[in-house]
Amino acid sequence: METILVINAGSSSVKFQLFELTASAGPRRLVKGQMAGIGTRPRLHAETHDGASLIEKSFSADEIASVAAATAAVGQWLQETQKFTPVAVGHRVVHGGPHYSRPTIVDRDVLDQLERYCSLAPLHQPNNLAPIHALLEHRPGLVQVACFDTAFHRTHDPVADHYALPERFYREGVRRYGFHGLSYEYIASRLRDVAPDLAKGKTIVAHLGSGASMCALGAGRSVDSTMGFTALDGLPMGTRAGQIDPGVILYMLTEKGLGAAEIQDLLYHDSGLKGMSGVSNDMRELEASTAAGAALAIDYFVYRIGLFAGMLAAALGGLDGFVFTAGIGENSVLIRARVAEKLAWLGAALDTAANQSGAVLISQPQSRVKLHVIPTDEELMIAQHTLSLLKVPA
């Protein structure tokens, strides 16, 4: 059986999925799991495609001290217990910079190029690349494919990609890239089945999770996004501030005496919902909290979603639909209801019962803007892209 392994590596976890290469139906998910708590309390969890548990195992912090060690442990477990040796590995890589607009087979030259973008996505890029490094060293003959979160947004018009800076900066790569592209690409493909009219129309997709952004889709193509040069821009997130006046950064530098590393740490790790609430970066905890800071953080999150919805509707020249996806978007009844209120001026009318029951369509029949909840599947997109680059029977 020929399989593809998909790896989505973060700072403290490695998520993985194994797909069988089928003759006609595309990649078929066999196993999904993650090694969480890397370096602190590592734990390997995996299950079959239908949710049956395969392993729950804890490790010492010394055993799994790095993303590379986690990748090796996952690979060893798959080989020994599942008897699957993948013919290729697909990786989520957050930043493709100006050079990579489509999935790419990785060699050392490509990897060296991708290393240059680590400063643009310091929370993600180094960890995304760590398993690639490890596999190039230990399995140099194994095909590895990098799938970029920025690639889907390369259809933007130049006016949407530019900052109002001297053109030399744009040529150097300082531009509005947009992120969560694998998620948006999947939702665009699902809309063709779930809501064919929206697939051809003007839709905003809200990827609301610990990382959060929104994308304007025109006939399934990315027209604009709330994120820009880095994954700091746009909506407030779990620990990231979102859109902020650059003068605040200058103030921190000149008046507060903070260094670049301190400011980076503040903006990436101690801001957003966590910083504003003083309680947590987890929306579930904020919704359950009675703290004034928690309420303020939720209000701000919803308010900014509403503001950016207006911006993206303007980019599209109207709005036919709005899609909620990712952890908060798929699971928070409250946030969906609050956001729907912000969209009422655009013609959205929420069906409260449908929203509470977890339906796919949660707008009322007369709603001019259709509201949908569609779970995302970035790993499937990676598997499909990896398969498309393989020269093997499928």
Short mmCIF file of C-alpha atoms in Angstrom, two decimals:
data_model
loop_
_atom_site.label_atom_id
_atom_site.label_comp_id
_atom_site.label_asym_id
_atom_site.label_seq_id
_atom_site.Cartn_x
_atom_site.Cartn_y
_atom_site.Cartn_z
CA MET A 1 0.00 0.00 0.00
CA GLU A 2 1.41 3.38 -1.03
CA THR A 3 0.91 6.18 1.46
CA ILE A 4 1.59 9.88 2.00
CA LEU A 5 2.52 11.24 5.41
CA VAL A 6 1.39 14.80 6.15
CA ILE A 7 3.22 16.76 8.86
CA ASN A 8 2.10 20.03 10.39
CA ALA A 9 4.79 20.99 12.92
CA GLY A 10 4.36 23.71 15.52
CA SER A 11 6.44 24.99 18.40
CA SER A 12 5.32 22.33 20.89
CA SER A 13 3.51 19.76 18.78
CA VAL A 14 3.75 17.76 15.58
CA LYS A 15 0.40 16.92 14.01
CA PHE A 16 0.43 14.14 11.45
CA GLN A 17 -1.91 12.25 9.17
CA LEU A 18 -1.35 9.22 6.97
CA PHE A 19 -3.20 8.90 3.66
CA GLU A 20 -3.53 5.93 1.33
CA LEU A 21 -3.10 6.64 -2.37
CA THR A 22 -6.26 5.29 -4.00
CA ALA A 23 -6.79 4.62 -7.68
CA SER A 24 -9.65 7.05 -8.25
CA ALA A 25 -10.91 8.81 -5.12
CA GLY A 26 -7.74 10.68 -4.21
CA PRO A 27 -5.96 10.39 -0.86
CA ARG A 28 -7.89 8.39 1.75
CA ARG A 29 -7.19 9.19 5.40
CA LEU A 30 -5.98 6.21 7.43
CA VAL A 31 -4.46 7.64 10.62
CA LYS A 32 -4.39 11.02 12.33
CA GLY A 33 -2.62 12.08 15.49
CA GLN A 34 -0.13 14.34 17.16
CA MET A 35 2.85 14.43 19.45
CA ALA A 36 2.02 17.23 21.88
CA GLY A 37 3.91 18.78 24.78
CA ILE A 38 7.33 18.57 23.13
CA GLY A 39 10.08 19.33 25.63
CA THR A 40 7.74 19.45 28.62
CA ARG A 41 5.20 16.61 28.82
CA PRO A 42 5.37 14.80 25.47
CA ARG A 43 2.42 12.61 24.64
CA LEU A 44 1.67 10.67 21.45
CA HIS A 45 -1.95 10.26 20.47
CA ALA A 46 -3.23 8.64 17.27
CA GLU A 47 -6.51 7.30 15.98
CA THR A 48 -7.97 5.74 12.86
CA HIS A 49 -10.01 7.71 10.33
CA ASP A 50 -13.20 6.76 12.19
CA GLY A 51 -11.93 7.78 15.63
CA ALA A 52 -10.76 4.44 17.07
CA SER A 53 -7.78 4.98 19.38
CA LEU A 54 -4.45 3.52 18.25
CA ILE A 55 -2.06 4.83 20.91
CA GLU A 56 -1.91 7.03 24.00
CA LYS A 57 1.68 7.15 25.20
CA SER A 58 3.65 9.57 27.35
CA PHE A 59 7.38 10.24 27.07
CA SER A 60 9.91 12.00 29.24
CA ALA A 61 10.90 15.54 28.29
CA ASP A 62 14.42 14.30 27.50
CA GLU A 63 13.14 11.63 25.10
CA ILE A 64 11.17 14.12 23.00
CA ALA A 65 13.04 17.38 23.47
CA SER A 66 12.62 18.80 19.95
CA VAL A 67 10.42 18.82 16.89
CA ALA A 68 12.99 16.65 15.10
CA ALA A 69 12.87 14.07 17.89
CA ALA A 70 9.06 14.10 17.77
CA THR A 71 9.12 13.56 14.01
CA ALA A 72 11.50 10.60 14.40
CA ALA A 73 9.33 9.03 17.11
CA VAL A 74 6.18 9.40 15.02
CA GLY A 75 7.91 7.87 11.98
CA GLN A 76 9.23 4.96 14.01
CA TRP A 77 5.78 4.27 15.51
CA LEU A 78 4.12 4.33 12.09
CA GLN A 79 6.68 1.93 10.63
CA GLU A 80 6.65 -0.50 13.55
CA THR A 81 2.94 -0.63 14.37
CA GLN A 82 1.09 0.46 11.27
CA LYS A 83 3.51 -1.16 8.80
CA PHE A 84 3.33 1.88 6.52
CA THR A 85 6.37 3.43 4.89
CA PRO A 86 5.33 6.60 3.06
CA VAL A 87 6.42 7.26 -0.51
CA ALA A 88 6.36 10.99 0.21
CA VAL A 89 5.87 13.48 3.02
CA GLY A 90 3.86 16.68 2.64
CA HIS A 91 4.57 19.59 4.97
CA ARG A 92 2.69 22.72 5.88
CA VAL A 93 5.09 25.64 5.51
CA VAL A 94 3.64 28.97 6.54
CA HIS A 95 5.72 31.36 4.46
CA GLY A 96 6.69 30.87 0.82
CA GLY A 97 7.93 34.41 0.32
CA PRO A 98 7.82 35.97 -3.16
CA HIS A 99 9.34 32.95 -4.90
CA TYR A 100 6.99 30.06 -4.09
CA SER A 101 3.44 30.29 -5.39
CA ARG A 102 2.68 26.57 -5.58
CA PRO A 103 3.61 23.33 -3.77
CA THR A 104 7.28 22.50 -4.29
CA ILE A 105 9.47 19.42 -3.89
CA VAL A 106 12.11 20.32 -1.32
CA ASP A 107 15.82 19.84 -1.77
CA ARG A 108 18.60 21.53 0.16
CA ASP A 109 18.59 24.58 -2.09
CA VAL A 110 14.85 25.08 -1.59
CA LEU A 111 15.25 24.55 2.14
CA ASP A 112 18.00 27.18 2.29
CA GLN A 113 15.68 29.63 0.54
CA LEU A 114 12.81 28.91 2.93
CA GLU A 115 15.11 29.47 5.90
CA ARG A 116 15.33 33.11 4.82
CA TYR A 117 11.67 33.62 5.73
CA CYS A 118 12.00 32.48 9.35
CA SER A 119 12.09 36.07 10.59
CA LEU A 120 8.75 36.71 8.85
CA ALA A 121 7.03 33.87 10.70
CA PRO A 122 9.12 33.15 13.81
CA LEU A 123 6.33 31.22 15.54
CA HIS A 124 5.87 28.86 12.61
CA GLN A 125 8.57 28.73 9.94
CA PRO A 126 11.48 27.28 12.00
CA ASN A 127 9.22 24.54 13.34
CA ASN A 128 7.69 23.85 9.92
CA LEU A 129 11.19 23.33 8.54
CA ALA A 130 12.58 21.23 11.41
CA PRO A 131 11.03 17.92 10.23
CA ILE A 132 12.23 18.64 6.68
CA HIS A 133 15.77 19.06 7.98
CA ALA A 134 15.52 15.82 9.96
CA LEU A 135 14.16 13.78 7.07
CA LEU A 136 16.68 15.17 4.58
CA GLU A 137 19.40 13.97 6.94
CA HIS A 138 18.00 10.55 7.79
CA ARG A 139 15.90 9.76 4.68
CA PRO A 140 17.52 11.76 1.85
CA GLY A 141 15.79 9.73 -0.86
CA LEU A 142 12.28 10.38 0.47
CA VAL A 143 10.25 12.90 -1.55
CA GLN A 144 9.24 15.90 0.56
CA VAL A 145 6.75 18.52 -0.60
CA ALA A 146 6.33 21.97 0.95
CA CYS A 147 2.79 23.38 0.77
CA PHE A 148 2.62 27.08 1.54
CA ASP A 149 0.01 29.05 3.46
CA THR A 150 0.86 32.08 1.33
CA ALA A 151 0.42 30.40 -2.08
CA PHE A 152 -3.38 30.63 -2.35
CA HIS A 153 -3.23 34.41 -2.04
CA ARG A 154 -0.84 34.93 -4.94
CA THR A 155 -3.89 35.67 -7.12
CA HIS A 156 -4.22 39.13 -5.51
CA ASP A 157 -4.06 42.13 -7.78
CA PRO A 158 -0.88 44.23 -7.29
CA VAL A 159 -2.91 47.03 -5.69
CA ALA A 160 -3.99 44.61 -2.94
CA ASP A 161 -0.46 43.31 -2.42
CA HIS A 162 1.38 46.61 -2.13
CA TYR A 163 2.18 48.77 0.85
CA ALA A 164 2.55 52.52 0.30
CA LEU A 165 6.33 52.28 0.44
CA PRO A 166 9.05 52.90 -2.15
CA GLU A 167 8.81 50.24 -4.88
CA ARG A 168 12.23 48.81 -4.02
CA PHE A 169 10.74 47.25 -0.89
CA TYR A 170 8.10 45.44 -2.91
CA ARG A 171 10.77 44.07 -5.25
CA GLU A 172 12.65 42.82 -2.18
CA GLY A 173 9.54 40.94 -1.04
CA VAL A 174 7.90 43.39 1.36
CA ARG A 175 4.28 42.88 0.39
CA ARG A 176 0.93 41.65 1.70
CA TYR A 177 1.13 37.87 1.39
CA GLY A 178 -1.84 36.61 3.41
CA PHE A 179 -1.84 33.32 5.32
CA HIS A 180 -4.07 30.32 6.19
CA GLY A 181 -4.13 29.71 2.45
CA LEU A 182 -4.41 25.93 2.72
CA SER A 183 -7.52 26.36 4.83
CA TYR A 184 -9.06 28.85 2.40
CA GLU A 185 -8.21 26.66 -0.56
CA TYR A 186 -10.00 23.74 1.08
CA ILE A 187 -13.09 25.82 1.88
CA ALA A 188 -13.18 27.14 -1.69
CA SER A 189 -13.18 23.55 -2.95
CA ARG A 190 -15.88 22.47 -0.47
CA LEU A 191 -18.14 25.37 -1.47
CA ARG A 192 -18.51 23.80 -4.90
CA ASP A 193 -20.38 20.92 -3.23
CA VAL A 194 -21.93 22.62 -0.18
CA ALA A 195 -23.08 25.87 -1.80
CA PRO A 196 -22.43 26.02 -5.57
CA ASP A 197 -23.89 29.52 -5.85
CA LEU A 198 -21.46 30.85 -3.25
CA ALA A 199 -18.59 29.07 -4.99
CA LYS A 200 -19.30 31.29 -7.99
CA GLY A 201 -20.06 34.40 -5.97
CA LYS A 202 -18.65 36.78 -3.37
CA THR A 203 -17.82 35.11 -0.07
CA ILE A 204 -15.87 35.96 3.06
CA VAL A 205 -14.27 33.02 4.87
CA ALA A 206 -13.36 33.56 8.52
CA HIS A 207 -10.64 31.21 9.75
CA LEU A 208 -11.11 31.75 13.47
CA GLY A 209 -8.78 29.83 15.72
CA SER A 210 -5.74 30.52 17.89
CA GLY A 211 -4.46 32.06 14.68
CA ALA A 212 -7.22 34.03 12.98
CA SER A 213 -7.70 35.73 9.64
CA MET A 214 -10.34 36.39 6.99
CA CYS A 215 -10.25 36.04 3.23
CA ALA A 216 -12.39 37.52 0.47
CA LEU A 217 -13.19 34.91 -2.19
CA GLY A 218 -14.39 36.00 -5.61
CA ALA A 219 -15.52 32.92 -7.58
CA GLY A 220 -13.23 30.79 -5.43
CA ARG A 221 -10.17 33.03 -5.91
CA SER A 222 -8.48 34.97 -3.12
CA VAL A 223 -9.10 38.68 -3.72
CA ASP A 224 -7.80 40.03 -0.40
CA SER A 225 -6.99 38.92 3.13
CA THR A 226 -6.70 40.48 6.57
CA MET A 227 -3.11 39.25 7.01
CA GLY A 228 -0.17 40.88 5.29
CA PHE A 229 3.63 40.68 5.36
CA THR A 230 3.61 38.47 8.46
CA ALA A 231 1.05 36.49 10.44
CA LEU A 232 0.82 39.35 12.96
CA ASP A 233 -1.55 41.45 10.89
CA GLY A 234 -5.34 41.66 10.84
CA LEU A 235 -7.57 40.12 13.48
CA PRO A 236 -6.57 39.77 17.13
CA MET A 237 -5.57 36.17 17.82
CA GLY A 238 -4.88 33.93 20.79
CA THR A 239 -1.57 35.58 21.62
CA ARG A 240 -0.99 37.93 18.65
CA ALA A 241 -2.13 41.54 18.60
CA GLY A 242 -3.39 41.74 15.03
CA GLN A 243 -3.50 45.09 13.26
CA ILE A 244 -1.60 47.76 15.16
CA ASP A 245 -0.41 51.29 14.38
CA PRO A 246 3.31 51.09 13.50
CA GLY A 247 3.74 54.13 15.71
CA VAL A 248 3.09 51.88 18.72
CA ILE A 249 6.16 49.87 17.78
CA LEU A 250 8.22 53.05 17.44
CA TYR A 251 6.94 54.15 20.85
CA MET A 252 8.04 50.86 22.39
CA LEU A 253 11.47 51.27 20.84
CA THR A 254 12.12 54.92 21.61
CA GLU A 255 10.09 55.65 24.73
CA LYS A 256 9.94 52.31 26.53
CA GLY A 257 13.43 51.18 25.58
CA LEU A 258 12.32 47.74 24.42
CA GLY A 259 14.55 45.84 22.03
CA ALA A 260 13.42 44.18 18.83
CA ALA A 261 13.45 40.72 20.43
CA GLU A 262 11.34 41.93 23.37
CA ILE A 263 8.79 43.55 21.06
CA GLN A 264 8.63 40.43 18.89
CA ASP A 265 8.01 38.31 21.96
CA LEU A 266 5.31 40.70 23.18
CA LEU A 267 3.47 40.80 19.85
CA TYR A 268 3.64 37.07 19.20
CA HIS A 269 3.28 35.59 22.68
CA ASP A 270 1.71 38.05 25.14
CA SER A 271 -0.84 40.05 23.18
CA GLY A 272 -4.17 39.25 21.51
CA LEU A 273 -6.88 37.59 23.58
CA LYS A 274 -4.33 36.57 26.21
CA GLY A 275 -2.90 40.05 26.68
CA MET A 276 -6.17 41.92 26.50
CA SER A 277 -8.10 39.61 28.82
CA GLY A 278 -5.38 38.90 31.34
CA VAL A 279 -7.09 35.52 31.61
CA SER A 280 -6.37 33.17 28.72
CA ASN A 281 -5.77 32.84 24.99
CA ASP A 282 -8.43 30.09 24.83
CA MET A 283 -11.85 31.30 23.70
CA ARG A 284 -13.56 28.53 25.66
CA GLU A 285 -12.04 29.83 28.89
CA LEU A 286 -12.90 33.41 28.02
CA GLU A 287 -16.53 32.53 27.34
CA ALA A 288 -16.72 30.76 30.72
CA SER A 289 -15.00 33.58 32.63
CA THR A 290 -16.76 36.37 34.55
CA ALA A 291 -13.68 38.62 34.42
CA ALA A 292 -14.16 42.04 32.85
CA GLY A 293 -11.01 41.53 30.78
CA ALA A 294 -12.44 38.34 29.26
CA ALA A 295 -15.60 40.15 28.18
CA LEU A 296 -13.54 42.99 26.71
CA ALA A 297 -11.37 40.56 24.72
CA ILE A 298 -14.45 38.83 23.26
CA ASP A 299 -16.06 42.16 22.41
CA TYR A 300 -12.88 43.32 20.70
CA PHE A 301 -12.51 40.05 18.74
CA VAL A 302 -16.09 40.28 17.43
CA TYR A 303 -15.79 44.02 16.74
CA ARG A 304 -12.68 43.57 14.62
CA ILE A 305 -14.26 40.70 12.68
CA GLY A 306 -17.15 43.02 11.88
CA LEU A 307 -14.81 45.82 10.77
CA PHE A 308 -12.79 43.56 8.50
CA ALA A 309 -15.96 42.02 7.07
CA GLY A 310 -16.90 45.49 5.83
CA MET A 311 -13.43 45.95 4.33
CA LEU A 312 -13.50 42.62 2.52
CA ALA A 313 -17.07 43.13 1.30
CA ALA A 314 -15.84 46.40 -0.22
CA ALA A 315 -12.96 44.55 -1.90
CA LEU A 316 -15.48 42.13 -3.40
CA GLY A 317 -18.01 44.80 -4.34
CA GLY A 318 -20.76 43.07 -2.37
CA LEU A 319 -21.33 39.93 -0.34
CA ASP A 320 -23.25 36.72 -0.98
CA GLY A 321 -21.99 34.49 1.82
CA PHE A 322 -19.93 34.23 5.01
CA VAL A 323 -18.23 31.01 6.13
CA PHE A 324 -17.05 30.20 9.65
CA THR A 325 -14.20 27.69 9.96
CA ALA A 326 -11.31 26.57 12.25
CA GLY A 327 -11.50 25.90 15.99
CA ILE A 328 -13.51 28.92 17.17
CA GLY A 329 -15.50 29.31 13.97
CA GLU A 330 -16.53 25.65 13.94
CA ASN A 331 -17.27 25.29 17.65
CA SER A 332 -18.31 28.58 19.27
CA VAL A 333 -22.05 29.15 19.07
CA LEU A 334 -21.61 32.47 20.88
CA ILE A 335 -18.99 33.92 18.54
CA ARG A 336 -20.97 32.91 15.46
CA ALA A 337 -24.10 34.59 16.85
CA ARG A 338 -22.21 37.74 17.84
CA VAL A 339 -20.53 37.99 14.43
CA ALA A 340 -23.84 37.43 12.65
CA GLU A 341 -25.20 40.49 14.48
CA LYS A 342 -22.31 42.53 13.07
CA LEU A 343 -23.19 41.30 9.57
CA ALA A 344 -26.88 42.26 9.77
CA TRP A 345 -26.29 45.53 7.89
CA LEU A 346 -24.98 43.48 4.97
CA GLY A 347 -28.15 41.39 4.92
CA ALA A 348 -27.24 38.45 7.17
CA ALA A 349 -29.99 36.91 9.31
CA LEU A 350 -29.00 34.14 11.71
CA ASP A 351 -31.13 31.04 12.30
CA THR A 352 -30.55 30.66 16.05
CA ALA A 353 -31.72 27.06 16.24
CA ALA A 354 -29.53 26.01 13.31
CA ASN A 355 -26.55 27.77 14.88
CA GLN A 356 -27.04 26.03 18.20
CA SER A 357 -27.53 22.61 16.60
CA GLY A 358 -24.29 22.77 14.64
CA ALA A 359 -25.87 22.88 11.17
CA VAL A 360 -23.87 23.67 8.06
CA LEU A 361 -26.29 26.39 6.93
CA ILE A 362 -27.07 28.68 9.87
CA SER A 363 -28.83 31.59 8.15
CA GLN A 364 -32.56 32.09 7.78
CA PRO A 365 -34.15 31.35 4.37
CA GLN A 366 -34.71 35.05 3.66
CA SER A 367 -31.13 36.03 4.58
CA ARG A 368 -29.46 37.91 1.71
CA VAL A 369 -26.05 36.79 3.00
CA LYS A 370 -25.87 33.02 3.51
CA LEU A 371 -24.07 31.91 6.66
CA HIS A 372 -22.27 28.56 6.66
CA VAL A 373 -20.12 26.56 9.06
CA ILE A 374 -17.64 24.35 7.17
CA PRO A 375 -14.86 22.43 8.98
CA THR A 376 -11.49 22.99 7.38
CA ASP A 377 -9.05 20.24 6.37
CA GLU A 378 -5.59 21.62 5.66
CA GLU A 379 -4.00 18.17 5.89
CA LEU A 380 -6.16 16.81 3.07
CA MET A 381 -5.13 19.75 0.89
CA ILE A 382 -1.48 18.98 1.62
CA ALA A 383 -1.99 15.32 0.75
CA GLN A 384 -3.67 16.27 -2.54
CA HIS A 385 -0.89 18.68 -3.46
CA THR A 386 1.77 16.11 -2.56
CA LEU A 387 0.05 13.48 -4.68
CA SER A 388 -0.09 15.86 -7.63
CA LEU A 389 3.72 16.13 -7.59
CA LEU A 390 4.39 12.43 -7.28
CA LYS A 391 5.32 10.35 -10.29
CA VAL A 392 3.70 7.19 -8.92
CA PRO A 393 0.53 5.30 -9.87
CA ALA A 394 -2.48 6.64 -7.95
#
